[in-house]
XYZ file of C-alpha atoms in Angstrom:
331
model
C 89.673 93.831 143.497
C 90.671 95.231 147.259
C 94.897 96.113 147.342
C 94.934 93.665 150.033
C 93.277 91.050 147.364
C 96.293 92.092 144.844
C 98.858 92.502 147.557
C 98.124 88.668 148.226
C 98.923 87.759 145.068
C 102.424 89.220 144.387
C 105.098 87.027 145.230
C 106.667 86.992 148.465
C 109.245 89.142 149.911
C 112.708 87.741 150.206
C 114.195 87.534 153.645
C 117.890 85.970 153.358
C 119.304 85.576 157.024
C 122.597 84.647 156.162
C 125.028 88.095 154.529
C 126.306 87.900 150.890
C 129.708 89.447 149.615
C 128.141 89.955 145.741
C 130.080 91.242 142.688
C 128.535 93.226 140.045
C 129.570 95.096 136.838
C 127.379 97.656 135.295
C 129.539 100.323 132.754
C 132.133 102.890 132.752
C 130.634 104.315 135.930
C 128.654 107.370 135.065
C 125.656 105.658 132.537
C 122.230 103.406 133.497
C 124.293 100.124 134.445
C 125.582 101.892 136.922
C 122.586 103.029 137.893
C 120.701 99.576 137.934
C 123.600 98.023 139.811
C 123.279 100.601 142.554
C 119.567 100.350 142.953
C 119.942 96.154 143.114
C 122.711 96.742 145.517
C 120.494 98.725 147.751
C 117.315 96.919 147.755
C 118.785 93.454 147.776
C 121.104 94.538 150.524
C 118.222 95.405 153.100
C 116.470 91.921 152.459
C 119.987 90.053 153.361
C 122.428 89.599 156.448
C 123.634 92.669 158.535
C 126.969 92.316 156.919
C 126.203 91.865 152.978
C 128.761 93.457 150.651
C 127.915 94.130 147.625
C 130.576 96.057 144.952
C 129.931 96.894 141.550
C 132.629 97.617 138.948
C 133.511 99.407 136.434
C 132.737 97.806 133.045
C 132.119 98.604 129.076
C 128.397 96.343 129.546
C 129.389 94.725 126.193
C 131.279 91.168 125.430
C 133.303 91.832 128.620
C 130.818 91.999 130.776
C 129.293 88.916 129.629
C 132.711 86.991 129.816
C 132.977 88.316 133.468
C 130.073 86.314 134.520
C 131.035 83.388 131.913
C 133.954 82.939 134.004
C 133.634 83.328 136.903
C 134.348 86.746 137.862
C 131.257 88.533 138.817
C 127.986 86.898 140.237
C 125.872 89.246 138.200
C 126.770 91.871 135.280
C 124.528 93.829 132.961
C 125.136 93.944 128.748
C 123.304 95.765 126.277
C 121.525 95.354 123.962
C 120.473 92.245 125.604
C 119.854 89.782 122.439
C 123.524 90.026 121.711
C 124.017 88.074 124.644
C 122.629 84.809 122.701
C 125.265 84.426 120.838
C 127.683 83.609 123.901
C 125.162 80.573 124.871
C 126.421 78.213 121.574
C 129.373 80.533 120.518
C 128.987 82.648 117.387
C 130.382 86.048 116.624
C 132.549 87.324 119.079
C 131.921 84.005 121.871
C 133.475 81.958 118.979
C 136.781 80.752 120.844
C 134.792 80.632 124.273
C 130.919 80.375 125.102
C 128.820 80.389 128.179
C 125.957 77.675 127.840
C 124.997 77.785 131.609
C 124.322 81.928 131.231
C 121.081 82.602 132.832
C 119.191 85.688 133.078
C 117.488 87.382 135.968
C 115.781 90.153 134.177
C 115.600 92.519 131.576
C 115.385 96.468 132.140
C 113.710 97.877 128.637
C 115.505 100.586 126.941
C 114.148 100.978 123.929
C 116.790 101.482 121.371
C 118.227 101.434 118.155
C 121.208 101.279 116.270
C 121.269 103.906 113.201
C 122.903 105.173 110.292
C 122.705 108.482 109.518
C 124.389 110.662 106.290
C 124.879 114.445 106.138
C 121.635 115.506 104.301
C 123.688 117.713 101.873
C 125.337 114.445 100.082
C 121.653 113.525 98.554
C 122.364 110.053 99.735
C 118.634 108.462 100.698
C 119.388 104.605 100.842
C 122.023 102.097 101.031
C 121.669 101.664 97.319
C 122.530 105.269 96.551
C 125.597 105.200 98.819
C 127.123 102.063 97.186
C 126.626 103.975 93.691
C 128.247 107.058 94.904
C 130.702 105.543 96.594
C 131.605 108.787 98.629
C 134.782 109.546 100.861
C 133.059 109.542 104.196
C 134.304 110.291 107.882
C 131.931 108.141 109.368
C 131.683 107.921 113.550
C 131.143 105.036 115.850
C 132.572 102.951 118.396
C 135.587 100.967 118.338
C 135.712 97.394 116.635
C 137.345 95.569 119.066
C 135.683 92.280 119.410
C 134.024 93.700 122.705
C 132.101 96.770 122.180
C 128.697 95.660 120.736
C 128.479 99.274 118.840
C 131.293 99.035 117.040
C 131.029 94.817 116.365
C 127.766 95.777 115.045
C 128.072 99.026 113.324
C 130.644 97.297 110.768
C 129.387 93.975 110.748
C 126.231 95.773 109.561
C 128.071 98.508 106.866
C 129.899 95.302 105.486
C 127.137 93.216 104.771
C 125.604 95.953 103.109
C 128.726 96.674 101.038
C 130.081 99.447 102.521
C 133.573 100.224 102.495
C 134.224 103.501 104.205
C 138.315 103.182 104.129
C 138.200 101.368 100.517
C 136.663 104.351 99.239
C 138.777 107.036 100.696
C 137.123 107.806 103.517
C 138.293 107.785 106.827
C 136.305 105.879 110.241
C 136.329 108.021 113.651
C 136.432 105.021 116.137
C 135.281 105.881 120.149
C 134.265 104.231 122.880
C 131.164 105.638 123.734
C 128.380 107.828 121.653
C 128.749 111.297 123.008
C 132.948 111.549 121.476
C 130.366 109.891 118.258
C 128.017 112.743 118.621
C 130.310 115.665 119.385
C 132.799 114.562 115.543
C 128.776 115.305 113.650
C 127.758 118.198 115.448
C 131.208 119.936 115.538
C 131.860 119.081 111.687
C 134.550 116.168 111.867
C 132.160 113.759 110.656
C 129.683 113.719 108.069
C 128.129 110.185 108.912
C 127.107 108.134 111.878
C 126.780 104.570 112.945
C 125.564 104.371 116.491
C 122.659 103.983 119.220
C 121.494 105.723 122.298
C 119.163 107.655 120.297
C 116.969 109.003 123.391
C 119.986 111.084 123.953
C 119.223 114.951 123.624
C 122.196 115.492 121.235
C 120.538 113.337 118.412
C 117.652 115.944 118.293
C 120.224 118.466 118.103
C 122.020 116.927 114.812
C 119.698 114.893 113.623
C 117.839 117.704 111.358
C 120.948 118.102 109.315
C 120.942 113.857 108.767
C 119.311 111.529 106.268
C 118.992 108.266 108.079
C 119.093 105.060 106.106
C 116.945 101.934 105.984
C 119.250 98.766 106.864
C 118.176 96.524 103.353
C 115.697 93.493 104.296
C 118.533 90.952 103.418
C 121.343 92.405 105.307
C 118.990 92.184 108.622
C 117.816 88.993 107.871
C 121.652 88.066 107.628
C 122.173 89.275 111.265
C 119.559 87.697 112.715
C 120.311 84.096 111.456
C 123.751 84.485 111.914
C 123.818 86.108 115.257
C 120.213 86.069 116.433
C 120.466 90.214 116.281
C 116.556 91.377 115.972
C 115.403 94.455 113.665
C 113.057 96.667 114.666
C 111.451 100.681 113.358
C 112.646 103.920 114.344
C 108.849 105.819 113.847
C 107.773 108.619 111.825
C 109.022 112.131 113.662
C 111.647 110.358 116.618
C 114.250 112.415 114.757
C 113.183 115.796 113.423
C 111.747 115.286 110.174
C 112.351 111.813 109.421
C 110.388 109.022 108.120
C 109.589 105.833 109.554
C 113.016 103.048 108.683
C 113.914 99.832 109.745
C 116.980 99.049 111.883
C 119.259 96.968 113.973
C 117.158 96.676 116.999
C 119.898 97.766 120.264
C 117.097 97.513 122.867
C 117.387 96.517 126.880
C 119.521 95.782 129.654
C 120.043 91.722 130.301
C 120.836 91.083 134.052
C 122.255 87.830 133.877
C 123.865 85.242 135.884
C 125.472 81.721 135.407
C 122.936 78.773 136.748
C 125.276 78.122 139.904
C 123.600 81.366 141.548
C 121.948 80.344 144.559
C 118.761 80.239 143.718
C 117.364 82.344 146.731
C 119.719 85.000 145.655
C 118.582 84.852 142.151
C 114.711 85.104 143.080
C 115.386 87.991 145.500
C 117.865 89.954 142.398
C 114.415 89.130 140.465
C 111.777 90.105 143.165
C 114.171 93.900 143.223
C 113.617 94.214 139.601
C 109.917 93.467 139.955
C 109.117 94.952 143.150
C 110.838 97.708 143.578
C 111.106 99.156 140.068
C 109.516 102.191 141.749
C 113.595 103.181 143.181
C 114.806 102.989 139.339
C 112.002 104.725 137.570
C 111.775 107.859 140.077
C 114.994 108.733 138.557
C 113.690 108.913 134.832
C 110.575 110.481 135.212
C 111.751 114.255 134.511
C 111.617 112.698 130.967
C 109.080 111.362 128.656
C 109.424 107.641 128.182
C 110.152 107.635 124.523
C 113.425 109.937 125.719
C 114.178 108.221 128.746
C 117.359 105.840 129.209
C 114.983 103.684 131.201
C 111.330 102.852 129.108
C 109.224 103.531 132.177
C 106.708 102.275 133.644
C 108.296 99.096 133.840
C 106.542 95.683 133.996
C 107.351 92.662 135.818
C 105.555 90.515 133.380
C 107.784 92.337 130.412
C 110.656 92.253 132.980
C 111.124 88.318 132.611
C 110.303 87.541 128.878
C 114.481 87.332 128.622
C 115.971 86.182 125.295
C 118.190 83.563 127.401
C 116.967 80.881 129.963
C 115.743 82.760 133.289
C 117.824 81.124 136.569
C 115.416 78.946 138.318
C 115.268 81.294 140.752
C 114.471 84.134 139.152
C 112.074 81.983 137.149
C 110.195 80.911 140.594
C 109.592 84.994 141.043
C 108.038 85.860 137.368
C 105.690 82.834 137.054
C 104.622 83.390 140.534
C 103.167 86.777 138.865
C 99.700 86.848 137.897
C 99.392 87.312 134.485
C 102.768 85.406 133.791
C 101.097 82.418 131.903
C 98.780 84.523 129.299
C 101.552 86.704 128.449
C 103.327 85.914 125.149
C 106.644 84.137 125.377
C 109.811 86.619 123.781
């Protein structure tokens, strides 16, 4: 097939005459939400009016990020990882008191993660089973439990269910808000267990020798997925040095969402960015192999819009417009 053949059969490119004042929250300013937020900004703001704003702010990408859109307060934020959002469509977990049924999603930017628990190797602890036995004092690191950081909601949702009780035994939790402060209490000896994600960071490799990391139990991931539609997923053979292959709490992707009032040509031309353009975002990650990158490049449209909440109409109109859309399987 010619490129012009091809070219003819991507969707079109947006052209909105009119300017748009457009608010956006990505993360705590220096991470990948930023990142994305600054590359929509860009590319939607040169297919809009001469005098488009378009301001992102500062965020945590969790529960409150979500809730910003819920209500009102944003046209368009990103959360990770972006199945937690589900649970804010019919409120369960922390959407309980308040829930967003008209959330929609414009598109999902794949980071493949996971969320993991790993033990100081010198404690001969090799399973879940072992450390409920043993019982040990542990200073264990992860994020704050605050009903809004997805880490932390999920690190000790998860430890709970699978009968761990790190203060009940003695031991003493190292709460942050983000994994590096995590990170730094292993390698610098303040903590002798883990509960966290972002493992494509370089500072895993750099700790994760001197860890055992355990396999979440079938039942307690079953658990989370009924209860909060939270997906499981494998950390392979070798990603940290000299570990086997385990099962986890899947903490993959970046949700771009939106609440169904969007104007629909705004939504399809947010969409058509993430599609068309993914070029801008994935020039910045390819100093590093995929597997390692913050961003799983190369990215695919197709992939982009298999979200695990409704797409807007509009962005809808851009993915099924793409060919292969209808043979690809539905998330």
């Amino acid at each position: 097939m010619s490129q012009t053949a091809t070219d003819a059969q991507r969707p079109p490119e947006p052209d909105i005459a009119r300017s748009l004042t457009l608010h956006l929250r990505g993360d705590w300013g220096g991470a990948n939400l930023h990142r994305v937020c600054g590359w929509i900004a860009q590319e939607l703001g040169d297919r809009t009016g001469p005098h488009t704003r378009i301001a992102t702010w500062n965020s945590r990408g969790f529960v409150d990020a979500v809730r910003a859109v819920g209500r009102g307060e944003v046209q368009v934020a990103l959360a990770t990882p972006s199945a937690f959002v589900c649970a804010a469509l019919d409120g369960r977990g922390p959407y309980a008191d308040e829930h967003y049924p008209d959330l929609r999603a414009l598109g999902v930017v794949p980071q493949r993660d996971r969320l993991v628990i790993g033990v100081r190797k010198s404690l001969g602890i090799g399973s879940f089973e072992e450390l409920r036995a043993r019982r040990p004092a542990l200073r264990l690191a992860t994020s704050v439990d605050d009903g809004v950081n997805h880490v932390g909601v999920a690190a000790l949702e998860l430890l709970a269910r699978s009968g761990v009780d790190i203060e009940g035994w003695g031991g003493e939790l190292l709460l942050d808000e983000r994994p590096f402060e995590s990170l730094e209490h292993v390698a610098e000896g303040r903590a002798d267990a883990i509960a966290h994600e972002a493992v494509m960071l370089p500072a895993w490799q750099e700790i994760g020798a001197d860890l055992t990391f355990l396999e979440v139990e079938p039942e307690v991931l079953d658990g989370l997925r009924a209860d909060f539609g939270w997906p499981d997923a494998v950390v392979e053979e070798g990603y940290f040095p000299g570990s086997p292959r385990f099962r986890t709490l899947d903490f993959s992707d970046f949700l771009v969402l939106a609440r169904a009032d969007l104007p629909e040509d705004v939504a399809y031309a947010i969409a058509w960015v993430l599609g068309e353009t993914r070029h801008q975002i994935e020039r910045q990650y390819r100093h590093i192999p995929p597997e390692r990158s913050p961003i799983t490049y190369p990215l695919d449209p197709v992939t982009m819009g298999r979200a695990p909440i409704p797409l807007h109409p509009g962005a809808a109109r851009y993915y099924e417009a793409l060919p292969g859309w209808e043979a690809a399987p539905a998330s």
